[in-house]
CSV table of C-alpha atoms in Angstrom, one decimal:
chain,number,residue,atom,x,y,z
A,20,UNK,CA,-65.1,40.9,-58.8
A,21,UNK,CA,-62.3,42.1,-56.5
A,22,UNK,CA,-59.4,44.5,-57.2
A,23,UNK,CA,-55.9,44.2,-55.7
A,24,UNK,CA,-54.1,47.5,-56.2
A,25,UNK,CA,-50.7,46.3,-54.8
A,26,UNK,CA,-48.8,43.3,-56.1
A,27,UNK,CA,-45.2,42.8,-57.4
A,28,UNK,CA,-44.3,40.5,-60.3
A,29,UNK,CA,-40.7,40.3,-61.5
A,30,UNK,CA,-41.0,39.6,-65.2
A,31,UNK,CA,-38.3,38.3,-67.5
A,32,UNK,CA,-37.3,41.6,-69.1
A,33,UNK,CA,-37.1,43.2,-65.6
A,34,UNK,CA,-35.0,40.4,-64.1
A,35,UNK,CA,-32.7,40.4,-67.2
A,36,UNK,CA,-32.2,44.1,-66.8
A,37,UNK,CA,-31.1,43.6,-63.2
A,38,UNK,CA,-28.8,40.7,-64.2
A,39,UNK,CA,-27.0,43.0,-66.7
A,40,UNK,CA,-26.0,45.3,-64.0
A,41,UNK,CA,-22.6,45.1,-62.3
A,42,UNK,CA,-23.6,47.3,-59.3
A,43,UNK,CA,-26.5,47.2,-56.9
A,44,UNK,CA,-29.3,46.7,-57.3
A,45,UNK,CA,-28.5,43.6,-59.4
A,46,UNK,CA,-29.4,40.0,-59.8
A,47,UNK,CA,-26.9,37.1,-60.0
A,48,UNK,CA,-29.1,34.3,-61.2
A,49,UNK,CA,-31.9,34.7,-58.6
A,50,UNK,CA,-29.6,36.2,-55.9
A,51,UNK,CA,-30.4,39.8,-55.3
A,52,UNK,CA,-27.6,42.2,-54.2
A,53,UNK,CA,-28.3,45.5,-52.6
A,54,UNK,CA,-25.9,48.0,-51.1
A,55,UNK,CA,-25.4,47.4,-47.4
A,56,UNK,CA,-27.5,44.2,-47.3
A,57,UNK,CA,-26.8,40.5,-47.3
A,58,UNK,CA,-27.5,38.6,-50.5
A,59,UNK,CA,-31.2,37.6,-50.8
A,60,UNK,CA,-32.4,34.5,-52.6
A,61,UNK,CA,-35.5,35.4,-54.7
A,62,UNK,CA,-37.9,32.5,-55.2
A,63,UNK,CA,-38.7,32.5,-59.0
A,64,UNK,CA,-42.0,30.6,-58.3
A,65,UNK,CA,-43.2,33.7,-56.5
A,66,UNK,CA,-43.1,35.6,-59.8
A,67,UNK,CA,-44.8,33.1,-62.1
A,68,UNK,CA,-48.0,34.8,-63.5
A,69,UNK,CA,-49.9,31.5,-63.9
A,70,UNK,CA,-49.2,30.5,-60.3
A,71,UNK,CA,-50.2,33.9,-59.1
A,72,UNK,CA,-53.5,33.7,-60.9
A,73,UNK,CA,-54.2,30.2,-59.6
A,74,UNK,CA,-53.6,31.4,-56.0
A,75,UNK,CA,-56.3,34.1,-56.2
A,76,UNK,CA,-58.7,33.3,-59.1
A,77,UNK,CA,-61.4,35.7,-57.9
A,78,UNK,CA,-59.6,38.9,-58.9
A,79,UNK,CA,-61.0,41.1,-61.7
A,80,UNK,CA,-57.8,43.3,-61.6
A,81,UNK,CA,-54.4,42.9,-60.0
A,82,UNK,CA,-52.1,45.9,-60.3
A,83,UNK,CA,-48.4,45.1,-60.2
A,84,UNK,CA,-45.7,47.7,-59.6
A,85,UNK,CA,-41.9,48.1,-59.6
A,86,UNK,CA,-40.3,47.2,-56.3
A,87,UNK,CA,-39.5,50.8,-55.2
A,88,UNK,CA,-37.4,49.8,-52.2
A,89,UNK,CA,-34.8,48.5,-54.6
A,90,UNK,CA,-34.0,52.1,-55.4
A,91,UNK,CA,-34.2,51.8,-59.2
A,92,UNK,CA,-36.1,55.1,-59.6
A,93,UNK,CA,-33.2,57.0,-58.0
A,94,UNK,CA,-30.4,55.6,-60.1
A,95,UNK,CA,-28.7,57.9,-62.7
A,96,UNK,CA,-30.9,58.1,-65.8
A,97,UNK,CA,-28.6,55.9,-67.9
A,98,UNK,CA,-29.1,53.1,-65.3
A,99,UNK,CA,-32.7,53.7,-64.3
A,100,UNK,CA,-34.4,54.1,-67.6
A,101,UNK,CA,-33.4,50.7,-69.1
A,102,UNK,CA,-34.8,48.9,-66.0
A,103,UNK,CA,-38.0,51.0,-66.0
A,104,UNK,CA,-38.5,50.5,-69.7
A,105,UNK,CA,-38.1,46.7,-69.3
A,106,UNK,CA,-40.5,46.7,-66.5
A,107,UNK,CA,-43.1,48.6,-68.5
A,108,UNK,CA,-42.8,46.4,-71.6
A,109,UNK,CA,-43.4,43.2,-69.7
A,110,UNK,CA,-46.0,44.7,-67.4
A,111,UNK,CA,-48.1,45.9,-70.4
A,112,UNK,CA,-47.8,42.4,-71.9
A,113,UNK,CA,-49.1,40.5,-68.9
A,114,UNK,CA,-52.4,38.7,-69.4
A,115,UNK,CA,-55.7,39.7,-67.7
A,116,UNK,CA,-56.5,40.3,-64.9
A,117,UNK,CA,-53.1,42.0,-64.5
A,118,UNK,CA,-52.6,45.7,-64.9
A,119,UNK,CA,-49.7,47.9,-63.8
A,120,UNK,CA,-48.6,51.1,-62.2
A,121,UNK,CA,-46.1,53.2,-64.2
A,122,UNK,CA,-42.6,53.9,-62.8
A,123,UNK,CA,-40.3,56.8,-63.5
A,124,UNK,CA,-36.8,58.0,-63.1
A,125,UNK,CA,-36.4,60.5,-60.3
A,126,UNK,CA,-33.0,61.7,-61.3
A,127,UNK,CA,-34.4,62.7,-64.7
A,128,UNK,CA,-37.9,64.2,-64.2
A,129,UNK,CA,-39.5,63.6,-67.6
A,130,UNK,CA,-43.3,64.3,-67.9
A,131,UNK,CA,-43.3,63.4,-71.5
A,132,UNK,CA,-41.9,59.9,-70.9
A,133,UNK,CA,-44.5,59.4,-68.1
A,134,UNK,CA,-47.3,60.6,-70.4
A,135,UNK,CA,-46.2,58.2,-73.1
A,136,UNK,CA,-46.2,55.3,-70.6
A,137,UNK,CA,-49.6,56.2,-69.2
A,138,UNK,CA,-51.1,56.5,-72.7
A,139,UNK,CA,-50.2,52.9,-73.4
A,140,UNK,CA,-52.6,51.8,-70.7
A,141,UNK,CA,-50.9,51.9,-67.3
A,142,UNK,CA,-53.2,52.6,-64.4
A,143,UNK,CA,-51.3,55.5,-62.8
A,144,UNK,CA,-47.9,56.3,-61.3
A,145,UNK,CA,-46.2,54.8,-58.4
A,146,UNK,CA,-43.7,56.9,-56.5
A,147,UNK,CA,-41.5,56.0,-53.5
A,148,UNK,CA,-42.6,57.7,-50.3
A,149,UNK,CA,-39.1,59.0,-50.0
A,150,UNK,CA,-39.7,61.2,-53.1
A,151,UNK,CA,-42.9,62.9,-51.7
A,152,UNK,CA,-42.1,63.1,-48.0
A,153,UNK,CA,-41.4,66.9,-47.9
A,154,UNK,CA,-42.3,70.1,-49.6
A,155,UNK,CA,-39.2,70.1,-51.7
A,156,UNK,CA,-39.8,66.5,-52.9
A,157,UNK,CA,-43.4,67.3,-53.9
A,158,UNK,CA,-42.3,70.4,-55.7
A,159,UNK,CA,-39.8,68.4,-57.7
A,160,UNK,CA,-42.3,65.8,-58.8
A,161,UNK,CA,-45.1,68.3,-59.4
A,162,UNK,CA,-44.7,68.1,-63.2
A,163,UNK,CA,-45.3,64.3,-63.0
A,164,UNK,CA,-48.4,64.8,-60.8
A,165,UNK,CA,-49.7,67.3,-63.3
A,166,UNK,CA,-49.5,64.6,-66.0
A,167,UNK,CA,-51.6,62.4,-63.8
A,168,UNK,CA,-54.2,65.1,-63.1
A,169,UNK,CA,-54.5,65.8,-66.8
A,170,UNK,CA,-55.4,62.2,-67.4
A,171,UNK,CA,-57.5,61.8,-64.3
A,172,UNK,CA,-55.2,59.0,-63.2
A,173,UNK,CA,-54.0,58.3,-59.6
A,174,UNK,CA,-50.8,58.3,-57.7
A,175,UNK,CA,-49.7,55.3,-55.7
A,176,UNK,CA,-47.3,56.0,-52.8
A,177,UNK,CA,-45.1,53.0,-51.9
A,178,UNK,CA,-42.3,52.7,-49.4
A,179,UNK,CA,-38.9,53.5,-50.9
A,180,UNK,CA,-35.4,52.3,-50.1
A,181,UNK,CA,-34.7,51.9,-46.4
A,182,UNK,CA,-31.4,53.2,-45.1
A,183,UNK,CA,-28.8,50.4,-44.7
A,184,UNK,CA,-29.4,48.6,-41.4
A,185,UNK,CA,-26.9,49.0,-38.6
A,186,UNK,CA,-24.1,46.4,-38.3
A,187,UNK,CA,-25.6,43.1,-37.5
A,188,UNK,CA,-28.7,43.3,-39.7
A,189,UNK,CA,-30.5,40.0,-40.0
A,190,UNK,CA,-30.0,37.8,-43.0
A,191,UNK,CA,-33.6,37.7,-44.0
A,192,UNK,CA,-35.2,39.8,-46.7
A,193,UNK,CA,-33.2,43.0,-47.4
A,194,UNK,CA,-34.6,46.4,-47.0
A,195,UNK,CA,-35.9,46.3,-50.5
A,196,UNK,CA,-38.0,43.2,-50.0
A,197,UNK,CA,-40.4,42.8,-47.1
A,198,UNK,CA,-41.5,39.3,-46.3
A,199,UNK,CA,-44.4,38.0,-44.3
A,200,UNK,CA,-42.2,35.8,-42.2
A,201,UNK,CA,-39.9,37.0,-39.4
A,202,UNK,CA,-36.3,36.7,-40.3
A,203,UNK,CA,-33.8,35.8,-37.6
A,204,UNK,CA,-31.3,38.4,-36.5
A,205,UNK,CA,-27.6,38.0,-37.3
A,206,UNK,CA,-25.1,39.0,-34.6
A,207,UNK,CA,-22.5,41.6,-35.5
A,208,UNK,CA,-19.2,39.9,-35.2
A,209,UNK,CA,-17.0,41.9,-32.8
A,210,UNK,CA,-19.1,45.1,-33.2
A,211,UNK,CA,-20.8,45.1,-29.8
A,212,UNK,CA,-23.9,46.4,-31.6
A,213,UNK,CA,-27.1,44.4,-31.0
A,214,UNK,CA,-28.4,42.6,-34.0
A,215,UNK,CA,-31.1,44.3,-36.0
A,216,UNK,CA,-34.0,41.9,-36.6
A,217,UNK,CA,-35.0,41.1,-40.2
A,218,UNK,CA,-38.4,42.8,-39.8
A,219,UNK,CA,-36.9,46.1,-38.9
A,220,UNK,CA,-37.0,47.8,-42.4
A,221,UNK,CA,-40.7,47.0,-42.9
A,222,UNK,CA,-41.8,48.1,-39.5
A,223,UNK,CA,-39.6,51.2,-38.8
A,224,UNK,CA,-38.2,52.9,-41.9
A,225,UNK,CA,-41.2,52.0,-44.2
A,226,UNK,CA,-43.7,53.3,-41.6
A,227,UNK,CA,-41.7,56.5,-41.0
A,228,UNK,CA,-41.6,57.1,-44.8
A,229,UNK,CA,-45.3,56.6,-45.1
A,230,UNK,CA,-46.0,59.0,-42.2
A,231,UNK,CA,-43.9,61.7,-43.8
A,232,UNK,CA,-45.5,61.2,-47.2
A,233,UNK,CA,-49.1,61.3,-45.7
A,234,UNK,CA,-48.6,64.5,-43.9
A,235,UNK,CA,-46.5,66.1,-46.6
A,236,UNK,CA,-49.1,65.5,-49.2
A,237,UNK,CA,-51.8,67.0,-47.0
A,238,UNK,CA,-49.8,70.1,-46.2
A,239,UNK,CA,-48.0,70.7,-49.5
A,240,UNK,CA,-49.3,68.4,-52.2
A,241,UNK,CA,-53.1,68.8,-52.0
A,242,UNK,CA,-53.0,72.7,-52.3
A,243,UNK,CA,-50.9,72.3,-55.6
A,244,UNK,CA,-52.9,69.3,-56.9
A,245,UNK,CA,-56.5,69.8,-55.7
A,246,UNK,CA,-58.2,67.0,-57.8
A,247,UNK,CA,-55.5,64.3,-57.7
A,248,UNK,CA,-56.5,60.9,-56.4
A,249,UNK,CA,-53.7,59.4,-54.2
A,250,UNK,CA,-53.4,56.0,-52.6
A,251,UNK,CA,-51.0,55.3,-49.8
A,252,UNK,CA,-49.7,51.8,-49.3
A,253,UNK,CA,-49.9,49.9,-46.0
A,254,UNK,CA,-52.6,52.2,-44.6
A,255,UNK,CA,-50.0,55.1,-44.7
A,256,UNK,CA,-48.3,53.4,-41.8
A,257,UNK,CA,-51.4,54.3,-39.7
A,258,UNK,CA,-50.5,58.0,-40.0
A,259,UNK,CA,-54.2,59.1,-40.0
A,260,UNK,CA,-54.5,57.8,-36.4
A,261,UNK,CA,-52.4,60.7,-35.3
A,262,UNK,CA,-55.2,63.2,-36.0
A,263,UNK,CA,-55.6,64.1,-32.4
A,264,UNK,CA,-52.0,65.0,-32.0
A,265,UNK,CA,-52.1,66.9,-35.3
A,266,UNK,CA,-55.1,68.9,-34.1
A,267,UNK,CA,-53.4,69.7,-30.8
A,268,UNK,CA,-50.5,71.2,-32.8
A,269,UNK,CA,-52.8,73.3,-35.0
A,270,UNK,CA,-52.7,71.1,-38.0
A,271,UNK,CA,-56.4,70.4,-38.5
A,272,UNK,CA,-59.1,68.4,-36.7
A,273,UNK,CA,-60.7,65.0,-36.7
A,274,UNK,CA,-63.5,64.5,-39.2
A,275,UNK,CA,-61.6,66.2,-42.0
A,276,UNK,CA,-61.7,63.5,-44.7
A,277,UNK,CA,-60.2,63.9,-48.1
A,278,UNK,CA,-62.3,61.5,-50.2
A,279,UNK,CA,-59.7,61.5,-53.0
A,280,UNK,CA,-57.0,60.2,-50.7
A,281,UNK,CA,-57.1,56.4,-50.3
A,282,UNK,CA,-55.3,53.9,-48.1
A,283,UNK,CA,-54.6,50.3,-49.1
A,284,UNK,CA,-54.5,47.5,-46.6
A,285,UNK,CA,-51.4,45.5,-47.2
A,286,UNK,CA,-49.5,44.1,-44.1
A,287,UNK,CA,-52.2,45.0,-41.7
A,288,UNK,CA,-55.3,43.2,-40.4
A,289,UNK,CA,-58.7,43.7,-38.9
A,290,UNK,CA,-57.7,45.8,-35.9
A,291,UNK,CA,-55.7,48.3,-37.9
A,292,UNK,CA,-58.3,48.4,-40.7
A,293,UNK,CA,-61.1,49.0,-38.2
A,294,UNK,CA,-59.2,51.8,-36.6
A,295,UNK,CA,-58.7,53.5,-39.9
A,296,UNK,CA,-62.4,53.1,-40.8
A,297,UNK,CA,-63.3,54.7,-37.5
A,298,UNK,CA,-61.1,57.6,-38.3
A,299,UNK,CA,-61.7,58.1,-42.0
A,300,UNK,CA,-64.7,56.0,-42.9
A,301,UNK,CA,-64.9,52.9,-45.1
A,302,UNK,CA,-65.0,54.8,-48.5
A,303,UNK,CA,-61.3,55.5,-48.7
A,304,UNK,CA,-60.0,52.0,-47.8
A,305,UNK,CA,-58.9,49.8,-50.7
A,306,UNK,CA,-57.7,46.2,-51.0
A,307,UNK,CA,-54.0,45.6,-51.4
A,308,UNK,CA,-52.0,42.4,-50.8
A,309,UNK,CA,-48.3,43.1,-51.5
A,310,UNK,CA,-48.1,39.7,-53.1
A,311,UNK,CA,-45.9,37.7,-53.1
A,312,UNK,CA,-44.7,39.0,-49.8
A,313,UNK,CA,-48.1,39.0,-48.0
A,314,UNK,CA,-51.7,38.0,-48.4
A,315,UNK,CA,-54.6,40.4,-48.8
A,316,UNK,CA,-56.2,40.9,-45.3
A,317,UNK,CA,-59.8,40.3,-44.6
A,318,UNK,CA,-61.2,43.5,-43.1
A,319,UNK,CA,-63.6,41.4,-41.0
A,320,UNK,CA,-66.2,44.1,-41.1
A,321,UNK,CA,-69.0,42.3,-42.9
A,322,UNK,CA,-70.0,41.7,-46.5
A,323,UNK,CA,-70.9,45.3,-47.3
A,324,UNK,CA,-67.5,46.6,-46.0
A,325,UNK,CA,-65.6,43.8,-47.9
A,326,UNK,CA,-67.4,44.8,-51.1
A,327,UNK,CA,-66.5,48.4,-50.5
A,328,UNK,CA,-62.9,47.7,-49.9
A,329,UNK,CA,-62.3,45.2,-52.7
A,330,UNK,CA,-64.7,46.5,-55.4
A,331,UNK,CA,-66.3,49.9,-55.0
A,332,UNK,CA,-63.4,51.9,-53.5
A,333,UNK,CA,-60.6,50.6,-55.7
A,334,UNK,CA,-62.7,51.2,-58.8
A,335,UNK,CA,-63.3,54.8,-57.7
A,336,UNK,CA,-59.6,55.2,-57.0
A,337,UNK,CA,-58.8,54.0,-60.6
A,338,UNK,CA,-61.7,55.9,-62.2
A,339,UNK,CA,-63.0,52.5,-63.4
A,340,UNK,CA,-66.5,51.2,-63.8
A,341,UNK,CA,-67.5,48.2,-61.7
A,342,UNK,CA,-67.9,45.1,-63.9
A,343,UNK,CA,-71.5,44.6,-64.8
A,344,UNK,CA,-72.5,48.2,-64.3
């Protein structure tokens, strides 16, 4: 039975917490308001657990997470914790096969709060890539990563907030919500600045964030946390494919594979997955869809590879026995 390590599900307590806010990020009904972005109409049907299960009945486990690009984790503690607590309460109450990644407040590093959340049954911790993209960021969250290591639970690195688009950003999904469909660009009235297409945040800032997080963890995170399992969303923005350039700059060579660092497949397809497999091997690639914004890709590498990506590898990431074994 397959595992999907990357889904988003906006539950009632989470949406109610966003509706109680008077500043971004906030919901007005189902209209999402973010700083520097046009209002975005969330489709409530996308966040119906029963409909989600019906769309993919073959899953043994689907891990949901907080939408890190919203920037909730970086809010002041008095703003962040009520939303995070609401997310945890509803996520833990979801029916099987749902599970969830923990979230935490980055303006109030609290290892005890994380330990308490994990001990209630959450699968590991999700952090935005913006929090772990440099040595200073990794040092700041090191106490949280120690909590994971103590419990033999993984870290999931997900894109964080994108900087506000230049004037003329498209009216499609805002930086906090990446959709599978291309959004039209919106001209900037009188600005003389070309419109930024709606796909820009997902393709440029998110990928840049994941590159920085990938290389930062290798350089600064791994020496401090030698046994920690880490999973990077969206194939780490294909950062591993820069190994030849890295080697030429004295940063290591090809063939150096950290078997405790995983990459999930959301938003990519067979060509990108094949390239990552050629670089790192099949054993570190795990299935992720980013539902409801995308579908899980088929690696198109045969049945054995599909089983590895959807069953064997995610269970190793999560320190979880395969069903039936």
